[in-house]
mmCIF file of C-alpha atoms in Angstrom:
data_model
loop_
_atom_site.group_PDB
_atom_site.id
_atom_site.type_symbol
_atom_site.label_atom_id
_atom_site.label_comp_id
_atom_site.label_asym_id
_atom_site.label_seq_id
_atom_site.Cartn_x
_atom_site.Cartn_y
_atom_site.Cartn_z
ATOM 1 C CA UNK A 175 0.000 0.000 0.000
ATOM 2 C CA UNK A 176 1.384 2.961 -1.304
ATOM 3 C CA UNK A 177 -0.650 5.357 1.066
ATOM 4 C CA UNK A 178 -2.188 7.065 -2.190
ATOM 5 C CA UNK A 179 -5.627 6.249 -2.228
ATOM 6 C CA UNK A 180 -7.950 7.275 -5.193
ATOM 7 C CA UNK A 181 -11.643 7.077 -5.846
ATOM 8 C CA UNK A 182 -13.713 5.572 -7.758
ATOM 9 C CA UNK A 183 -11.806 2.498 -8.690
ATOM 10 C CA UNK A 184 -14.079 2.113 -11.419
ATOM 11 C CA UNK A 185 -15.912 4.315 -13.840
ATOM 12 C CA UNK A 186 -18.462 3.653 -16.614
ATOM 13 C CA UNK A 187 -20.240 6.345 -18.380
ATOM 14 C CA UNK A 188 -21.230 7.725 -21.861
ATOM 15 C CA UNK A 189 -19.878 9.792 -24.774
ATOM 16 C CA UNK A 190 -20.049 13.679 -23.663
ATOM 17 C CA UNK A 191 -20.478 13.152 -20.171
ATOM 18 C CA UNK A 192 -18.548 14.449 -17.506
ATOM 19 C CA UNK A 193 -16.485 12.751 -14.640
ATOM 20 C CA UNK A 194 -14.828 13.518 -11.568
ATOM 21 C CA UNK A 195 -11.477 11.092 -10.931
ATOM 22 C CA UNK A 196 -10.316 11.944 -7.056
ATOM 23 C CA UNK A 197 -6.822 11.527 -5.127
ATOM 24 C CA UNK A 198 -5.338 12.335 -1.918
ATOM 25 C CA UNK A 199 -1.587 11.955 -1.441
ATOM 26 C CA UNK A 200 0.728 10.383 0.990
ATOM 27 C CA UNK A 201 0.518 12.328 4.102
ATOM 28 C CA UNK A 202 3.373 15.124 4.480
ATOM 29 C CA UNK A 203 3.199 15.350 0.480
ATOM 30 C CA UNK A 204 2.598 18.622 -1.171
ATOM 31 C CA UNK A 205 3.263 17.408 -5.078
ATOM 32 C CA UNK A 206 0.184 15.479 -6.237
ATOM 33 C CA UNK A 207 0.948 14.086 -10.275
ATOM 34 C CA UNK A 208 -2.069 12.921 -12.589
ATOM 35 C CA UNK A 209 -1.137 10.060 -15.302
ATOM 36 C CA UNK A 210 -3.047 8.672 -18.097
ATOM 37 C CA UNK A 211 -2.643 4.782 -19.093
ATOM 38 C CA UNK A 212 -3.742 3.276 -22.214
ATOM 39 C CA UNK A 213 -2.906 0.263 -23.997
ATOM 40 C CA UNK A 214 -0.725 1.884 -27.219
ATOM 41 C CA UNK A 215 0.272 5.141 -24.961
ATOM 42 C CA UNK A 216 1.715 3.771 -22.163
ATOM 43 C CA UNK A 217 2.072 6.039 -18.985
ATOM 44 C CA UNK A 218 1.656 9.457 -19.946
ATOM 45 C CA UNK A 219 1.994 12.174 -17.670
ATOM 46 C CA UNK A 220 -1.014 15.229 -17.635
ATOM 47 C CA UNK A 221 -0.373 17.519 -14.543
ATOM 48 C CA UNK A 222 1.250 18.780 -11.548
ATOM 49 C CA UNK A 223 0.241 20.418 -8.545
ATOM 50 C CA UNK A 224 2.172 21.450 -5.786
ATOM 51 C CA UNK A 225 0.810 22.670 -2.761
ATOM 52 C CA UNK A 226 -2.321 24.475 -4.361
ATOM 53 C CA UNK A 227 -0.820 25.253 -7.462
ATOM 54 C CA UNK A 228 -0.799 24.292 -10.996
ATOM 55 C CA UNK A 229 3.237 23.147 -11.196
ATOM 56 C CA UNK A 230 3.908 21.568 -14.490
ATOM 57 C CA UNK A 231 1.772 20.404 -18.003
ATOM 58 C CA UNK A 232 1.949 17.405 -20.384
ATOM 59 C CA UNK A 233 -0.101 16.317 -22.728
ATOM 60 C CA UNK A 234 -3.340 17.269 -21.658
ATOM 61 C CA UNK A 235 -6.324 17.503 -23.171
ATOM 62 C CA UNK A 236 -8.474 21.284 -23.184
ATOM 63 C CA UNK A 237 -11.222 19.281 -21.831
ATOM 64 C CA UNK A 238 -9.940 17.573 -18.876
ATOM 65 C CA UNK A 239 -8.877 20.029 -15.755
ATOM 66 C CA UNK A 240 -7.295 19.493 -12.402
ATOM 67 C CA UNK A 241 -6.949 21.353 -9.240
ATOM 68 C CA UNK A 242 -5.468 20.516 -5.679
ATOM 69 C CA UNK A 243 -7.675 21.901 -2.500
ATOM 70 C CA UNK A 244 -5.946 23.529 0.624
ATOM 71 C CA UNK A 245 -6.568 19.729 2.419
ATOM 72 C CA UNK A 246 -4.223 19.067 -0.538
ATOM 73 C CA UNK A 247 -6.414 16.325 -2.179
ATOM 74 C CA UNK A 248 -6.933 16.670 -5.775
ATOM 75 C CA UNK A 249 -9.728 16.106 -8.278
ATOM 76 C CA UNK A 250 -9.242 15.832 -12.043
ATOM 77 C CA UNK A 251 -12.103 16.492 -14.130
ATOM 78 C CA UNK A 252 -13.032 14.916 -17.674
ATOM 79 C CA UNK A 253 -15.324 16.098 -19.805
ATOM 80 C CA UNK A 254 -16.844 15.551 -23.480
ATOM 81 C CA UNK A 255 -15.561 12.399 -22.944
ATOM 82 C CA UNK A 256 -14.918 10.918 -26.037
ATOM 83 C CA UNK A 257 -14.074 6.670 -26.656
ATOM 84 C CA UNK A 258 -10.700 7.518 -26.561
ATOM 85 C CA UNK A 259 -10.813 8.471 -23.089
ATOM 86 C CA UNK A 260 -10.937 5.246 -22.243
ATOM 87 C CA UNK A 261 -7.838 4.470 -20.165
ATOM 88 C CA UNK A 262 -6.389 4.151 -16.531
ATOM 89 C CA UNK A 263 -5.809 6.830 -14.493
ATOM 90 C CA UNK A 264 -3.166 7.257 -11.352
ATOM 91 C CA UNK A 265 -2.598 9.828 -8.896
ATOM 92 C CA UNK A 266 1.116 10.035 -7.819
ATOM 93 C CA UNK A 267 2.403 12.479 -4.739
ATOM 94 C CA UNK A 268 6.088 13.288 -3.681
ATOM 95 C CA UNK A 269 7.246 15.038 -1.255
ATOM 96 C CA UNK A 270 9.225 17.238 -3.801
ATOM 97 C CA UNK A 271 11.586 15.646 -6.788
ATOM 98 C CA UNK A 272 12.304 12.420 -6.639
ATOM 99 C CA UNK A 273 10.447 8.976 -6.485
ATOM 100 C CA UNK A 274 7.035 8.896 -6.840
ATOM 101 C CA UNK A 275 3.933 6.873 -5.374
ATOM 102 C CA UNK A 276 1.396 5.776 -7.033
ATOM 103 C CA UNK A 277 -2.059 5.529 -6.195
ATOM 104 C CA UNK A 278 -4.149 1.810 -7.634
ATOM 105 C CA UNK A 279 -5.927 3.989 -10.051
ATOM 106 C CA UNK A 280 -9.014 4.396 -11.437
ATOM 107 C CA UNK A 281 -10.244 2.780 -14.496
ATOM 108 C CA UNK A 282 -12.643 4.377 -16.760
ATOM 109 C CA UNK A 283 -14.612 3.651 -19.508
ATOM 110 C CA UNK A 284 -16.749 5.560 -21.878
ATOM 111 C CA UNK A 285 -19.395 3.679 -24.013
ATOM 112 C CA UNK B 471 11.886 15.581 -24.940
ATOM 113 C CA UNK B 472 13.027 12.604 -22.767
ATOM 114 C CA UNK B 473 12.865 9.244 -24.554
ATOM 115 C CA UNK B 474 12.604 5.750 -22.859
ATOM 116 C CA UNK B 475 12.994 2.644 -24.801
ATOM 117 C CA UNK B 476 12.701 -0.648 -22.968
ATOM 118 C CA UNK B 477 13.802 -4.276 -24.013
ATOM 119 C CA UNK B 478 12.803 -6.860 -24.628
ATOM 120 C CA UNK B 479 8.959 -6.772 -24.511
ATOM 121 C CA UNK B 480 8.379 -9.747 -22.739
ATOM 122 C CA UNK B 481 10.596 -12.248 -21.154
ATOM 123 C CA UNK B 482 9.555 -16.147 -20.449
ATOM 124 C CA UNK B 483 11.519 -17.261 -17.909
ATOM 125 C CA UNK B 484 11.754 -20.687 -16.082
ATOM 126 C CA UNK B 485 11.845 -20.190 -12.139
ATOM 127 C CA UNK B 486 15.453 -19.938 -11.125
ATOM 128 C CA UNK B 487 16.500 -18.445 -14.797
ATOM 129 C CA UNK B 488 18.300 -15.032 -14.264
ATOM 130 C CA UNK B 489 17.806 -12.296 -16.493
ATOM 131 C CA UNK B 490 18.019 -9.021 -17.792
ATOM 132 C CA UNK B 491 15.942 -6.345 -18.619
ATOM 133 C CA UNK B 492 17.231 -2.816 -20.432
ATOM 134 C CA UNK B 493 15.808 0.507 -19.886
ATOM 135 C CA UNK B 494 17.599 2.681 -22.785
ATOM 136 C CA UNK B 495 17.101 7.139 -22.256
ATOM 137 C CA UNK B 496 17.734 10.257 -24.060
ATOM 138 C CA UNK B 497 17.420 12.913 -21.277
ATOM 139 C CA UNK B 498 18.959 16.868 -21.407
ATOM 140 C CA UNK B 499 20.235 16.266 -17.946
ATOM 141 C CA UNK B 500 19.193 13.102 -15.987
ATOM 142 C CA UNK B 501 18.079 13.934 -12.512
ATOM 143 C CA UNK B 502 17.457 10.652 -11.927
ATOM 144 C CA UNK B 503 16.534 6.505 -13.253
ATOM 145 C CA UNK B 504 13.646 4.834 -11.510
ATOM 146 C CA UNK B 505 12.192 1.565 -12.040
ATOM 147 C CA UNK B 506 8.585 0.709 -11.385
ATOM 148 C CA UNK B 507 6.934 -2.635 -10.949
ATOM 149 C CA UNK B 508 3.049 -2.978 -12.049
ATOM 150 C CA UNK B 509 1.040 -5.807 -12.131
ATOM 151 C CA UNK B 510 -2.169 -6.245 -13.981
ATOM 152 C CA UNK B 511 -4.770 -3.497 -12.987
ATOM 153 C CA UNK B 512 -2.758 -1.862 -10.505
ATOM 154 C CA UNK B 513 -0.275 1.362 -9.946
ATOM 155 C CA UNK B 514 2.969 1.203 -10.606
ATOM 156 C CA UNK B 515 5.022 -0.092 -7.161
ATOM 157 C CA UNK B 516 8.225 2.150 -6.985
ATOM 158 C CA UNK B 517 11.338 -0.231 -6.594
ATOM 159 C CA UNK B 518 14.812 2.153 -7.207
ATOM 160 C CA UNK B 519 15.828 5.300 -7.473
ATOM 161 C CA UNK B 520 19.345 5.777 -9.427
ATOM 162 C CA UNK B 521 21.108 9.346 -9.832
ATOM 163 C CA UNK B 522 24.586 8.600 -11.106
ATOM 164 C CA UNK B 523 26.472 6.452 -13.692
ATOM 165 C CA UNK B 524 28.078 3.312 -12.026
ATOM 166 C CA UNK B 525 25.442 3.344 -9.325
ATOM 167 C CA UNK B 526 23.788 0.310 -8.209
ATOM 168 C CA UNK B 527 20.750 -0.732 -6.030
ATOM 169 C CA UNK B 528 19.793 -4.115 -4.842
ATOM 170 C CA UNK B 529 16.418 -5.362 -3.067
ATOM 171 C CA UNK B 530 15.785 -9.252 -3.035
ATOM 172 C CA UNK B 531 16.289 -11.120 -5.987
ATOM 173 C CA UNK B 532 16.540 -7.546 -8.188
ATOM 174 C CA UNK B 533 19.146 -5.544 -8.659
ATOM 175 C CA UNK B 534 19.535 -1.812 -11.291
ATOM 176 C CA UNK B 535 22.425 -0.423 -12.648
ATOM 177 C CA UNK B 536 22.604 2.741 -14.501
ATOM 178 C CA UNK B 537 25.348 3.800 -17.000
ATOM 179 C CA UNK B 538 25.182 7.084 -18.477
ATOM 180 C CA UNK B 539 23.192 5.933 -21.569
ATOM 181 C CA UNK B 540 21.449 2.840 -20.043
ATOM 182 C CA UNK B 541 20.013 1.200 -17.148
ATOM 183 C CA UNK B 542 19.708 -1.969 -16.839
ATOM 184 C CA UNK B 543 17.693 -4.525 -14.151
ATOM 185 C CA UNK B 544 18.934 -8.076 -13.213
ATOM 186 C CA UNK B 545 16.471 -10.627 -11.865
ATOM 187 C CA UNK B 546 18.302 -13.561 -10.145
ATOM 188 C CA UNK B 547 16.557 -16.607 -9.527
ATOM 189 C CA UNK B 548 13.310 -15.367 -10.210
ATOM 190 C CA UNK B 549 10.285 -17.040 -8.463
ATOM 191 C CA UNK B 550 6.728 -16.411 -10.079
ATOM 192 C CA UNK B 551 5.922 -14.336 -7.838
ATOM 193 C CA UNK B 552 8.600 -11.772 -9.902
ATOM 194 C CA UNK B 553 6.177 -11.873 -12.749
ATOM 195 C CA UNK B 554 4.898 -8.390 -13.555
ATOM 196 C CA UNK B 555 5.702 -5.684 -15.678
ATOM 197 C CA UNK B 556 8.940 -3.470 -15.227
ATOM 198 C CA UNK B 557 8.903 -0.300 -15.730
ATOM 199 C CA UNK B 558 11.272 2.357 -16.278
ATOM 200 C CA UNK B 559 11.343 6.549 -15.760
ATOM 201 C CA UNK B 560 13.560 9.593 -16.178
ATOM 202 C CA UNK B 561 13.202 12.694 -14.630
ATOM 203 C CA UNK B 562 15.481 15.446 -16.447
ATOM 204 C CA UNK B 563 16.858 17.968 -14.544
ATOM 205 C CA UNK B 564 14.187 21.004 -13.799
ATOM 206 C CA UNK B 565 11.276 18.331 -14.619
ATOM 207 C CA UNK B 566 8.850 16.887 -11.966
ATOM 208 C CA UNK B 567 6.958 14.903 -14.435
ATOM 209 C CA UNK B 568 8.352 11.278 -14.914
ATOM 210 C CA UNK B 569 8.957 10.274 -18.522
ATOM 211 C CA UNK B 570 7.919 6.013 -18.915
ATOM 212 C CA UNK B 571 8.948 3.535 -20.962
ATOM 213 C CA UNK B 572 6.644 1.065 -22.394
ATOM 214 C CA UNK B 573 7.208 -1.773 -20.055
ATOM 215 C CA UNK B 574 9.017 -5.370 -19.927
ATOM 216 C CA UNK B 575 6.332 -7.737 -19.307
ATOM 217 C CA UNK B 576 7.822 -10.966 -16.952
ATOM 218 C CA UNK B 577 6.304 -14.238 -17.044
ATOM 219 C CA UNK B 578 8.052 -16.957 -14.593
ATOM 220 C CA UNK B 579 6.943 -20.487 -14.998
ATOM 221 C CA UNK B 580 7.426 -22.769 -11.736
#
């Protein structure tokens, strides 16, 4: 147990609609990290918050958002969801650079 | 941007078999290596942490070296219990993010 604990574990909606993935870190760690997971992408990082704020960007999409709340959990938001979207996601915290912990994900999928 | 290239794909091995798995990178500045194990439908497990050609870490029956092009992980006498999939990161210097390699998946027969 990597004391990352994320919610729902799974996820099944529709085309368009809108989800809410949530994560709270390790205690003591301010750096919560959002991946995506799909078969032919591999691991694929999105964001970065640290301590409140937006740290760092990959490759994510204009319709999914993230934020990280004062209790320092973090919620990452999906919408339009598209087929596509279909995919794991994990929540990783630090406590600043370094190794990261991984959360057991949440699996969505959009019919 | 960071590449991570991972070899072979999959590895059958018979219990007791050592191995080898490489983790191959292309980083402006490597901060540091790590290598991940993940088994079906879970997160990634963090294993080691490697900053520095010629370093080396050791837990069990696994052990990671890192070179300054490569890193590579040894499995001795593997048990099927070591079956997963391995994977491998970079984190360049001024990065957070972790860049991933596709994976070695492991498969050890008793």
């Amino acid at each position: 147990d990597s004391g990352v604990t994320q919610t729902p574990k799974h996820l099944i909606t529709a085309t368009g609609q809108r989800v809410t993935l949530r994560c709270s870190p390790r205690s003591g760690d301010l750096s919560v990290y959002w991946y995506q997971q799909s078969l032919d992408q591999g691991l694929q990082f999105l964001i970065q918050y640290y301590n409140g704020e937006e740290r760092a960007k990959g490759n994510i999409l204009e319709r999914f958002s993230a934020q990280q709340f004062p209790d320092l959990h973090s919620e990452l938001n999906l919408s339009s969801l598209e087929l596509g979207d279909s995919a794991l996601y994990f929540c990783a915290s630090s406590v600043g650079r370094g190794e990261q912990f991984f959360g057991p994900g949440t699996r969505l999928t959009v019919l | 941007e960071d590449q991570v290239t991972q070899s072979p794909e999959a590895l059958r091995l018979q219990e007791g078999e050592s191995s080898s798995l490489n983790c191959s990178y292309t980083v402006s500045g490597l901060r540091g290596l790590f290598w991940y194990r993940q088994d079906p439908g879970k997160g990634p497990e963090f294993l080691f942490t490697l900053y520095s050609a010629g370093e080396e870490k050791e837990k069990e029956r696994l052990k990671a070296t890192l070179t300054k092009k490569e890193s590579f992980l040894h499995i001795t006498a593997p048990k099927p219990e070591d079956s997963a999939t391995y994977l491998c990161a970079v984190q360049g210097n001024g990065d957070y993010k972790l860049s991933f390699g596709a994976g070695t998946t492991v498969t050890v027969r008793a």
